[in-house]
Each structure stands twice: as C-alpha cells, then as structure tokens.
PDB file of C-alpha atoms in Angstrom:
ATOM      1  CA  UNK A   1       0.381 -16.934  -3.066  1.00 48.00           C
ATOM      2  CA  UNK A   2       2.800 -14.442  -1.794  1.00 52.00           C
ATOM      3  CA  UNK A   3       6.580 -14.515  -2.144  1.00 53.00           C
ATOM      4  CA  UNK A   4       7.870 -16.569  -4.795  1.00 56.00           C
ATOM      5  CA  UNK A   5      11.390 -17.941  -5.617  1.00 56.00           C
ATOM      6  CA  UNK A   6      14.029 -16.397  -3.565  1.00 61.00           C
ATOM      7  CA  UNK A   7      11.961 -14.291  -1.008  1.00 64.00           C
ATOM      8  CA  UNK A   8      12.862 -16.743   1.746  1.00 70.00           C
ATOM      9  CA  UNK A   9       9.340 -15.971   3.030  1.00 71.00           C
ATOM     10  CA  UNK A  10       8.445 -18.986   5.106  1.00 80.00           C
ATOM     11  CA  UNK A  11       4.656 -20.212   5.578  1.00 84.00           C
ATOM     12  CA  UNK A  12       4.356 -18.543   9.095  1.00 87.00           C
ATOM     13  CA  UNK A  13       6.105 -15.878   8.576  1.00 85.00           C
ATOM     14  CA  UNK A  14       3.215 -14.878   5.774  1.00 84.00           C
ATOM     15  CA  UNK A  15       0.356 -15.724   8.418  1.00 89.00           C
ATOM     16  CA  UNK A  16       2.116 -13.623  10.898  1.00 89.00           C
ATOM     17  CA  UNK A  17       2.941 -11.035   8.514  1.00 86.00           C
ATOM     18  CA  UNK A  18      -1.044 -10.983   7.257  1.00 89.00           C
ATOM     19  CA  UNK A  19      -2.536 -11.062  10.706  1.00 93.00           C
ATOM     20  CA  UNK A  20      -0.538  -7.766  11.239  1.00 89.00           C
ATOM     21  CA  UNK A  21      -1.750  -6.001   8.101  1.00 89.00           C
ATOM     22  CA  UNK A  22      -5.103  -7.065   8.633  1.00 93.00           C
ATOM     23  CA  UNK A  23      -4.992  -4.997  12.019  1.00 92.00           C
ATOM     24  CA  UNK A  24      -3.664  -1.996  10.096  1.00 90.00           C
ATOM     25  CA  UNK A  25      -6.407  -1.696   7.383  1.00 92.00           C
ATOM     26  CA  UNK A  26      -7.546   1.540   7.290  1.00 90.00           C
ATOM     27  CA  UNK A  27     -10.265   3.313   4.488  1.00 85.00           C
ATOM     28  CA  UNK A  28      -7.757   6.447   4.684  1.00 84.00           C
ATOM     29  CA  UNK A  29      -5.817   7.092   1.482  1.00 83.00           C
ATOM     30  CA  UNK A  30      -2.535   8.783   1.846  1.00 81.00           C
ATOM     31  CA  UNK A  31      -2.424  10.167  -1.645  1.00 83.00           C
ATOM     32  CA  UNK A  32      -5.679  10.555  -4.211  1.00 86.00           C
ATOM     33  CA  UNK A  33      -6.048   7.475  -5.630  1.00 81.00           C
ATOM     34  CA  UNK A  34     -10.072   6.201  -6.539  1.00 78.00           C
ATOM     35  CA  UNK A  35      -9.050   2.644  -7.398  1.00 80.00           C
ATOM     36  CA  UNK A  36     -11.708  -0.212  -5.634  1.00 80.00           C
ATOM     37  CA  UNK A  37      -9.123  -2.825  -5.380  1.00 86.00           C
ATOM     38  CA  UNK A  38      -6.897  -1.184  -3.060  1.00 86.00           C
ATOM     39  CA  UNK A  39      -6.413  -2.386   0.729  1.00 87.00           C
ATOM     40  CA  UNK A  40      -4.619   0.935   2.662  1.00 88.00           C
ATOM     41  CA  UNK A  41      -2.739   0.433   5.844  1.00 88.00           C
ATOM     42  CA  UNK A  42      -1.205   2.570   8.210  1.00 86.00           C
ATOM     43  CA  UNK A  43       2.810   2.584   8.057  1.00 80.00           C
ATOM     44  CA  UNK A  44       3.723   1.333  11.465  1.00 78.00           C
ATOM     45  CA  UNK A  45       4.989  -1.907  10.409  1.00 60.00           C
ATOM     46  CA  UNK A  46       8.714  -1.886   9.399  1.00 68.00           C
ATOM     47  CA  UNK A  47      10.694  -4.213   7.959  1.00 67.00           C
ATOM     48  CA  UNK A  48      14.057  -5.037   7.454  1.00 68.00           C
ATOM     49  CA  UNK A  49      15.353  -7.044   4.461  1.00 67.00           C
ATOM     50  CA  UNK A  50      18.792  -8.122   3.707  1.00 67.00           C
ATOM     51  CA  UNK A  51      18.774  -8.361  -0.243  1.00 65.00           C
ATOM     52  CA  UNK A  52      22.506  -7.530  -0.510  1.00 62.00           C
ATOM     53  CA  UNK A  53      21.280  -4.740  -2.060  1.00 60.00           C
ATOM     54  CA  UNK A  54      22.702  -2.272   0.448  1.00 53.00           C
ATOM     55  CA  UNK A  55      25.894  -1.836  -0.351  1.00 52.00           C
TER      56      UNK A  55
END
C-alpha cells in the first residue's frame, strides 16, 4: 500500500501516479549505488504538495 494516514492520496490518484512512473523506469543510476531492489526513474515528473510545511 502506498500513502497512509494523512497523505490524502486517493485510489486513482496512486494508479495514475504508478502508470506514470512505470513509463519513467530507467536502468540508469544517477549516483553509484549497487543495491538490486532499486527501481530508477528519470526526474521529469514534478509534484506539488501542500503540507503547510512551506511557510
């Protein structure tokens, strides 16, 4: 499961927001990291959050 008490993440939004990462996937690390159980993407999603944390 993804999100958890207070992320306001909806059930669609998560399918949507998978579906997009899934076309990102990429085998290119941007920093040296040998770990197996790592899924890269490239950063061309962005996302705004309001938290409340900004200020």
């Amino acid at each position: 499961m993804f999100g958890g008490v207070g992320t306001g993440f909806k059930e669609r939004e998560m399918t949507k927001l998978r579906k997009d990462l899934d076309r990102l996937k990429t085998t290119r690390a941007p920093i040296n990291l040998k770990r197996k159980d790592v899924v890269w993407v490239q950063p061309t999603l962005f996302r705004r959050s309001n938290t409340g944390l900004d200020g």
